[in-house]
Short mmCIF file of C-alpha atoms and ligand atoms in Angstrom, two decimals:
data_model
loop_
_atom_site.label_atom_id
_atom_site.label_comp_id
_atom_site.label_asym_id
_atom_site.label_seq_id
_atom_site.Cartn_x
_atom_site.Cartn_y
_atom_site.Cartn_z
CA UNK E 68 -16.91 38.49 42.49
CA UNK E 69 -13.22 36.95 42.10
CA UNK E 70 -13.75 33.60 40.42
CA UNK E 71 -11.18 30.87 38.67
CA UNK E 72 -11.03 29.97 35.69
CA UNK E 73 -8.91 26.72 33.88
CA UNK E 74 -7.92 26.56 30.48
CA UNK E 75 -6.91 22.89 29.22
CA UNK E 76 -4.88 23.73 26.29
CA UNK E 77 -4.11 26.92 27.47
CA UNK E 78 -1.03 27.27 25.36
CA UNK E 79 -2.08 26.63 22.15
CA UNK E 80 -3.90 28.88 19.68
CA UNK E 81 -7.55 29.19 20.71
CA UNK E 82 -6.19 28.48 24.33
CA UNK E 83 -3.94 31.50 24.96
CA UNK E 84 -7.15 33.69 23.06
CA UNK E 85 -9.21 32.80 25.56
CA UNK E 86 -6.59 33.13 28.31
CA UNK E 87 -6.07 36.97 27.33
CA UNK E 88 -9.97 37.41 27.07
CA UNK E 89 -10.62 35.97 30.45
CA UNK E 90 -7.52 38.08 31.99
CA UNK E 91 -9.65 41.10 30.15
CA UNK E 92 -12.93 39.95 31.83
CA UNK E 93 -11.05 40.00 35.66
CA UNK E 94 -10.38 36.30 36.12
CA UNK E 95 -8.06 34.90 37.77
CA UNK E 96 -6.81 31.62 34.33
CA UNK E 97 -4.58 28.78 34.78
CA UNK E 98 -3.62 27.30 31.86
CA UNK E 99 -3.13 23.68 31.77
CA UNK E 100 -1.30 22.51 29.04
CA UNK E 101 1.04 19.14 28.41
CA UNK E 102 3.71 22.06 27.15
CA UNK E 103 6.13 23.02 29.83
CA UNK E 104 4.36 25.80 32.25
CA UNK E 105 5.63 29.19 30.56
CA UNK E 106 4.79 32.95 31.36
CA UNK E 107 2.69 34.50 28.85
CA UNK E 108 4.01 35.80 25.64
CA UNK E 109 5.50 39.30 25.67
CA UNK E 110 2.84 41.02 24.02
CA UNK E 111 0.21 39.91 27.18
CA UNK E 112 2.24 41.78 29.94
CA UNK E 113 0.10 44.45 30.01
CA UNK E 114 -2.41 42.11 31.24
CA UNK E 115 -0.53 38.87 32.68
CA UNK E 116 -1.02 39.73 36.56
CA UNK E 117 -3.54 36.94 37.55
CA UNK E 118 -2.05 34.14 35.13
CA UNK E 119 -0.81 31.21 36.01
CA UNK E 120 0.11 27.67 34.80
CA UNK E 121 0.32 24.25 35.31
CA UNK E 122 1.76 20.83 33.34
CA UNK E 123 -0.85 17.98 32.84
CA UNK E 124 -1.79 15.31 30.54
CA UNK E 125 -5.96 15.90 29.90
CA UNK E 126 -5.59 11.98 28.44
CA UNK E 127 -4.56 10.41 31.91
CA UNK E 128 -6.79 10.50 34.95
CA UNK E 129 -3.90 10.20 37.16
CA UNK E 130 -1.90 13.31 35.56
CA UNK E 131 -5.14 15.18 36.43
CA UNK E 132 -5.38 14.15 39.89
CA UNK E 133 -2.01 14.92 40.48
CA UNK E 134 -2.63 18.53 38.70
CA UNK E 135 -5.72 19.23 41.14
CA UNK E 136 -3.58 18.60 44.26
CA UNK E 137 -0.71 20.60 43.31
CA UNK E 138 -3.38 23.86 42.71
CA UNK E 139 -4.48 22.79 45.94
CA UNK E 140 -1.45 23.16 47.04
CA UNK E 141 -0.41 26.39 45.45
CA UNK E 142 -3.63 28.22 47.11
CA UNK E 143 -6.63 27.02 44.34
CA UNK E 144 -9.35 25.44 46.06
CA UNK E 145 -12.25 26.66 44.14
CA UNK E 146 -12.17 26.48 40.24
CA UNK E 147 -15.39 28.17 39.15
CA UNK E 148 -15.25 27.93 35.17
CA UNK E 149 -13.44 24.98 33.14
CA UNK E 150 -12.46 25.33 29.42
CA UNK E 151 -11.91 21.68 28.01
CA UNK E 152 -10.25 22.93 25.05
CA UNK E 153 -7.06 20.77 24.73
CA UNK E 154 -7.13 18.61 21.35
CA UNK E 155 -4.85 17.18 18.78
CA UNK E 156 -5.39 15.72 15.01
CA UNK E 157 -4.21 12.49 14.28
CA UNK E 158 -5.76 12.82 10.63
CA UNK E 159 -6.23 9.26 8.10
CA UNK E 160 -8.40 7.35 5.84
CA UNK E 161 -9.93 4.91 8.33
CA UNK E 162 -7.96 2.06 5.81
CA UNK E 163 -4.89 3.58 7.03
CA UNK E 164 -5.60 4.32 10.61
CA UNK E 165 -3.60 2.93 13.08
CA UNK E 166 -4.66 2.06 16.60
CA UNK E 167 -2.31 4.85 18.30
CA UNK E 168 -4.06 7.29 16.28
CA UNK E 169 -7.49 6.50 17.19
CA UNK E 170 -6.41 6.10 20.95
CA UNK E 171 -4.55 8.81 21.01
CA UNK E 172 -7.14 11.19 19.83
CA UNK E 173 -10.06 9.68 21.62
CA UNK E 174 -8.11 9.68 24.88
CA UNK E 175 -6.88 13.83 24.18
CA UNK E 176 -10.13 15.18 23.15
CA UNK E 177 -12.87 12.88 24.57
CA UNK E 178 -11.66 11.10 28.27
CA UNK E 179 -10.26 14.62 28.91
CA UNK E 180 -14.03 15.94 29.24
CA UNK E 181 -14.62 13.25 31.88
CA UNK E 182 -10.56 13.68 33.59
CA UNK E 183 -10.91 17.27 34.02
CA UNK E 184 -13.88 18.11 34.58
CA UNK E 185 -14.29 15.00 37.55
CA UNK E 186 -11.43 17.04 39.68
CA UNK E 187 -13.85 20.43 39.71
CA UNK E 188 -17.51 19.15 39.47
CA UNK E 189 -17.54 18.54 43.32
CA UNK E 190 -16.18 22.17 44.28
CA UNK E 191 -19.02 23.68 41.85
CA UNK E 192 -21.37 21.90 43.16
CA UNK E 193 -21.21 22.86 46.81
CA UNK E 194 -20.79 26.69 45.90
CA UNK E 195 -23.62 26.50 43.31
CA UNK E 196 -21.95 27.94 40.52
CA UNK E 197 -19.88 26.75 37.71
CA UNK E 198 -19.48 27.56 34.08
CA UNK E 199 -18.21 24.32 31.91
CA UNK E 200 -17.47 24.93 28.61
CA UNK E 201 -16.10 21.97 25.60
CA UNK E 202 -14.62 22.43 22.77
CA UNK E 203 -16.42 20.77 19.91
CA UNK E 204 -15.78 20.98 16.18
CA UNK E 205 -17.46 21.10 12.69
CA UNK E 206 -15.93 17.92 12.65
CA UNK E 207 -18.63 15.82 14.97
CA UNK E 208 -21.23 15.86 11.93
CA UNK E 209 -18.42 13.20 10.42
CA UNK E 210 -15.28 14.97 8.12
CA UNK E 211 -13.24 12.53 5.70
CA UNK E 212 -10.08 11.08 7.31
CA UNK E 213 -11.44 11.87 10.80
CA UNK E 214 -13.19 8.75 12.37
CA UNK E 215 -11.09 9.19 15.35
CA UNK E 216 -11.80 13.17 15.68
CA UNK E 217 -15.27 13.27 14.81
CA UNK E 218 -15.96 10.68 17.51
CA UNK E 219 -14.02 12.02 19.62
CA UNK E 220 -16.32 15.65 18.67
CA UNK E 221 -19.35 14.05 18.74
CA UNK E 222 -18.88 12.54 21.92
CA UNK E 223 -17.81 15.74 23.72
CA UNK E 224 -21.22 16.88 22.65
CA UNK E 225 -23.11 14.09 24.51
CA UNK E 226 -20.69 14.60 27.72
CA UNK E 227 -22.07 18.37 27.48
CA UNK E 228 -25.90 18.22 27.16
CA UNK E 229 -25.65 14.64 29.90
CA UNK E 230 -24.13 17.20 31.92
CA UNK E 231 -26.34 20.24 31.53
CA UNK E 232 -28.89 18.14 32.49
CA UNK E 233 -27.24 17.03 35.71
CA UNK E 234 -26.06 19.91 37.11
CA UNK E 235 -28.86 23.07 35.59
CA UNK E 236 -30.06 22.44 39.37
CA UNK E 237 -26.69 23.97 40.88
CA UNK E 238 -26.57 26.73 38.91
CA UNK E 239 -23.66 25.52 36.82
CA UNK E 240 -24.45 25.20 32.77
CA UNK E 241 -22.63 23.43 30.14
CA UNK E 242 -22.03 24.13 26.71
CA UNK E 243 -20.28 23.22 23.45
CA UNK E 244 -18.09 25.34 21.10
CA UNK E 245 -18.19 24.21 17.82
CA UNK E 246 -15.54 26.13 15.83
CA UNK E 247 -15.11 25.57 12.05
CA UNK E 248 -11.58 26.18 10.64
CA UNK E 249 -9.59 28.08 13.07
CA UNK E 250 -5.95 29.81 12.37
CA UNK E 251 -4.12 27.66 14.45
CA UNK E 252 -1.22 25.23 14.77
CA UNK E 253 -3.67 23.00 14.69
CA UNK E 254 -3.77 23.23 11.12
CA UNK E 255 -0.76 23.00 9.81
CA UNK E 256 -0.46 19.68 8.70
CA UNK E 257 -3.34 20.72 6.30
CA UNK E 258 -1.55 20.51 3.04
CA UNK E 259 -1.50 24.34 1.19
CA UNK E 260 -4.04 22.94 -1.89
CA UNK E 261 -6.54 21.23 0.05
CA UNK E 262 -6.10 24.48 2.81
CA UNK E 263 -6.28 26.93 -0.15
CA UNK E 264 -9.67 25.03 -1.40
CA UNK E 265 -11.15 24.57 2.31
CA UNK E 266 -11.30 28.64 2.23
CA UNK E 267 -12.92 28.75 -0.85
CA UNK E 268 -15.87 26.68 0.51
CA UNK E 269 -16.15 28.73 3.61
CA UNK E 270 -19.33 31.09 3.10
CA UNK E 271 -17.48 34.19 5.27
CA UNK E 272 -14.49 33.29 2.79
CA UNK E 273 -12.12 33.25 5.24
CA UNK E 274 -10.65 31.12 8.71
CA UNK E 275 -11.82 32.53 11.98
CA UNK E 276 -9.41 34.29 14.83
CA UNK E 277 -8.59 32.33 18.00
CA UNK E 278 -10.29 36.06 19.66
CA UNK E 279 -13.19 35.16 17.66
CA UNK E 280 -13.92 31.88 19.45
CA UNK E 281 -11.83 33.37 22.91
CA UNK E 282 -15.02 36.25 22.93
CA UNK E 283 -18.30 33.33 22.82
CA UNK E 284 -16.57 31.47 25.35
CA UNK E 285 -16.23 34.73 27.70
CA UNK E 286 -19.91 35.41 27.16
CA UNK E 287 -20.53 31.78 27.99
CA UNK E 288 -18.68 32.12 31.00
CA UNK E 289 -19.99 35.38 31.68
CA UNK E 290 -22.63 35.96 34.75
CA UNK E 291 -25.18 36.94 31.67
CA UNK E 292 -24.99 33.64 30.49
CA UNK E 293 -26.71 31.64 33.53
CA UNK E 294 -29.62 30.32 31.50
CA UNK E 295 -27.94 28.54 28.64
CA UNK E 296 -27.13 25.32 29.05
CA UNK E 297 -26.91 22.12 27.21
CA UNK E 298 -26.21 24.34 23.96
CA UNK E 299 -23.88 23.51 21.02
CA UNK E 300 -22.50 27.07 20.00
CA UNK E 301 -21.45 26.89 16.23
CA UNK E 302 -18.56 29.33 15.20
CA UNK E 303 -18.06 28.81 11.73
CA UNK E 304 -18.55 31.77 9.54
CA UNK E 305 -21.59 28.92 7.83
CA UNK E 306 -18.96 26.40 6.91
CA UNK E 307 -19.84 23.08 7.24
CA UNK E 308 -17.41 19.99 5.94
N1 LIG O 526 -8.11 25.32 14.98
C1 LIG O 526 -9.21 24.81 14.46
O1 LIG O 526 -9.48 24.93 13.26
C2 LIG O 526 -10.19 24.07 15.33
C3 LIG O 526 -11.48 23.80 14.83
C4 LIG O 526 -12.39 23.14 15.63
C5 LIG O 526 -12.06 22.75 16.90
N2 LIG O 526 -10.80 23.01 17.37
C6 LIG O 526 -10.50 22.56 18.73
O2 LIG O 526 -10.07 23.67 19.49
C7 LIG O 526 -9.22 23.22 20.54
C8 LIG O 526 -7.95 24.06 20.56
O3 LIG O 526 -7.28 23.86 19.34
P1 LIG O 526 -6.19 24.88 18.74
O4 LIG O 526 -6.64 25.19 17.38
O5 LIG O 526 -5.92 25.98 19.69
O6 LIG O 526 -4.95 23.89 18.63
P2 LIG O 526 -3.45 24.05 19.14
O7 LIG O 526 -2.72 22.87 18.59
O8 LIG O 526 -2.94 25.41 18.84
O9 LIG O 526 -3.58 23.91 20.73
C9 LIG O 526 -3.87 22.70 21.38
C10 LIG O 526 -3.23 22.75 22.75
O10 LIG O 526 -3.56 21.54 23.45
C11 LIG O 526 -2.39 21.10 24.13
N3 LIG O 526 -2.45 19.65 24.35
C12 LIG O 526 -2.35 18.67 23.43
N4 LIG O 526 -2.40 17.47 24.02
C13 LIG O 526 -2.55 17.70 25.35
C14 LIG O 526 -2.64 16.85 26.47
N5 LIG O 526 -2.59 15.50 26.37
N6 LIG O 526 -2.77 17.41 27.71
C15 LIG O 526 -2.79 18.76 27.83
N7 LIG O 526 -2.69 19.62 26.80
C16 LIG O 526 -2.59 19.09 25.57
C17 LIG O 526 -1.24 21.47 23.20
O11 LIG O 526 0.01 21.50 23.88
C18 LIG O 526 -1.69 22.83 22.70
O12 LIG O 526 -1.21 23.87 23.54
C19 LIG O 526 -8.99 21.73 20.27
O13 LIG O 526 -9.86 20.96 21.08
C20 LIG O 526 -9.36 21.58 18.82
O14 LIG O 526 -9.77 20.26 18.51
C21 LIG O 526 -9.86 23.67 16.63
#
C-alpha cells in the first residue's frame, strides 16, 4: 500500500538517514526542514524518485499550518507516518543560561511534537492508521549543561506514551527514539577533549551511524510494527550520560 511519510529535520544528519531508508522501504518522504527545500544529495539519485521537500519552522504553529496547506496544495492529503526528528543544542551551565536558549530549545524540540503532529493526527485518525515516531535522547535522564534539552527530551517522552494511549484505538502507535551520541552536525560544537573522552565511556566504544537510528525507525514505521506503542526505543550502543 502507497503511504506518506514526513520527516521534520529531514535535512540534517539522522534526518536525510532516515529519508534514504524510507525511499528504500517504498515511501513516498517529505522532508521538512527550516533549511531551504533542496534535492537530495548526489549520492541518493539512485533512489530520489518519490522525495520531496518543504520549508517550515517545527517551533511556530503558524509556520506549520501554513506547511500543511501548501502539501495540500501540492497533491498530499493523507500523511500516514510522521518523524518529529528536528532538534537543535543550545548547550550551558544553567548559571549561564540565557532565556533565548531555553526558549529556543524548548520551542524546537518540544512544541514541535504538539505543531506537527496537530496538522496530521486528524487525517490518521479517519483512515485508521498512522505511525508517529519522536526523537528522544540519552539526554531526558538529565546531562550537565542541558536543562533546556533534557526537558525538552523528557517531555517529548510524555507527549509519546499520552499519545499512544489516545490513539492505540485507531490503529496508529507512538514511539520514542532515544539515540545516544550520534555522528552528526549536531555535535560539533562538542569540544575535541570532552568528544574524545565521551567515546571512551561509550560501552560499544564508538558513536552510532545516522543508518543505525534511520533502520529502528523504518521497523517502527514498518506494517510489522502495529503492536508497539507507547515505547521508548534506546539506541545507544549502552551509553548512558
Ligand atoms: N546526533 C546525536 O548525537 C543525537 C543524539 C540524540 C538525539 N538526537 C536528536 O536527533 C534529532 C536529529 O538530530 P541530528 O543529529 O540529525 O542533528 P542535525 O543538526 O544534523 O539535524 C537537525 C535538523 O533539524 C533542522 N531544524 C532545526 N531547527 C528547525 C526548525 N525550527 N524547524 C525545522 N527544522 C529545523 C536543521 O535544519 C537540521 O536539518 C534531533 O532531535 C536531535 O536532538 C541527536
Amino acid at each position: 500500500m502507497k503511504r506518506t511519510a514526513i520527516v521534520t529535520g529531514g535535512f540534517g544528519g539522522i534526518g536525510l538517514a532516515i529519508i534514504r531508508q524510507f525511499l528504500i522501504d517504498g515511501y513516498e518522504v517529505i522532508a521538512a526542514d527550516i533549511r531551504e527545500p533542496a534535492s537530495l544529495p548526489g549520492e541518493y539519485a539512485d533512489i530520489s524518485g518519490k522525495f520531496h521537500s518543504v520549508k517550515v519552522d517545527v517551533s511556530s504553529f503558524d509556520s506549520c499550518m501554513k506547511m500543511k496547506d501548501e502539501l495540500g496544495e501540492r497533491g498530499f492529503e493523507a500523511i500516514d507516518i510522521i518523524v518529529n526528528n528536528a532538534g537543535i543544542t543550545r548547550d550551558s551551565l544553567i548559571a549561564k543560561m540565557g532565556f533565548d536558549q531555553w526558549d529556543s530549545v524548548i520551542k524546537v524540540d518540544l512544541y514541535s511534537m504538539f505543531n506537527v503532529t496537530k496538522q496530521f493526527v486528524n487525517g490518521m485518525i479517519e483512515r485508521k492508521f498512522g505511525r508517529i515516531i519522536n526523537t528522544s535522547s540519552i539526554s531526558r535522564e538529565g546531562n550537565i549543561g542541558q536543562c533546556n534539552y533534557s526537558a525538552a527530551k523528557a517531555g517529548v517522552v510524555g507527549f509519546t506514551k499520552a499519545l499512544a494511549r489516545e490513539l492505540a484505538r485507531y490503529g496508529i502507535t507512538s514511539n520514542a527514539v532515544s539515540p545516544g551520541l550520534v555522528n552528526t552536525e549536531i555535535l560539533s560544537s562538542i569540544p575535541q577533549n570532552i568528544m574524545e573522552a565521551l567515546i571512551k565511556k561509550i560501552p560499544a566504544g564508538r558513536l552510532a551511524r545516522p543508518d543505525e537510528v534511520a533502520s529502528l525507525v523504518s521497523f517502527l514505521a514498518s506494517e510489522n510494527a502495529a503492536y508497539i506503542s507507547g515505547e521508548v526505543i534506546n539506541i545507544n550502543g549502552d551509553f548512558m550520560f
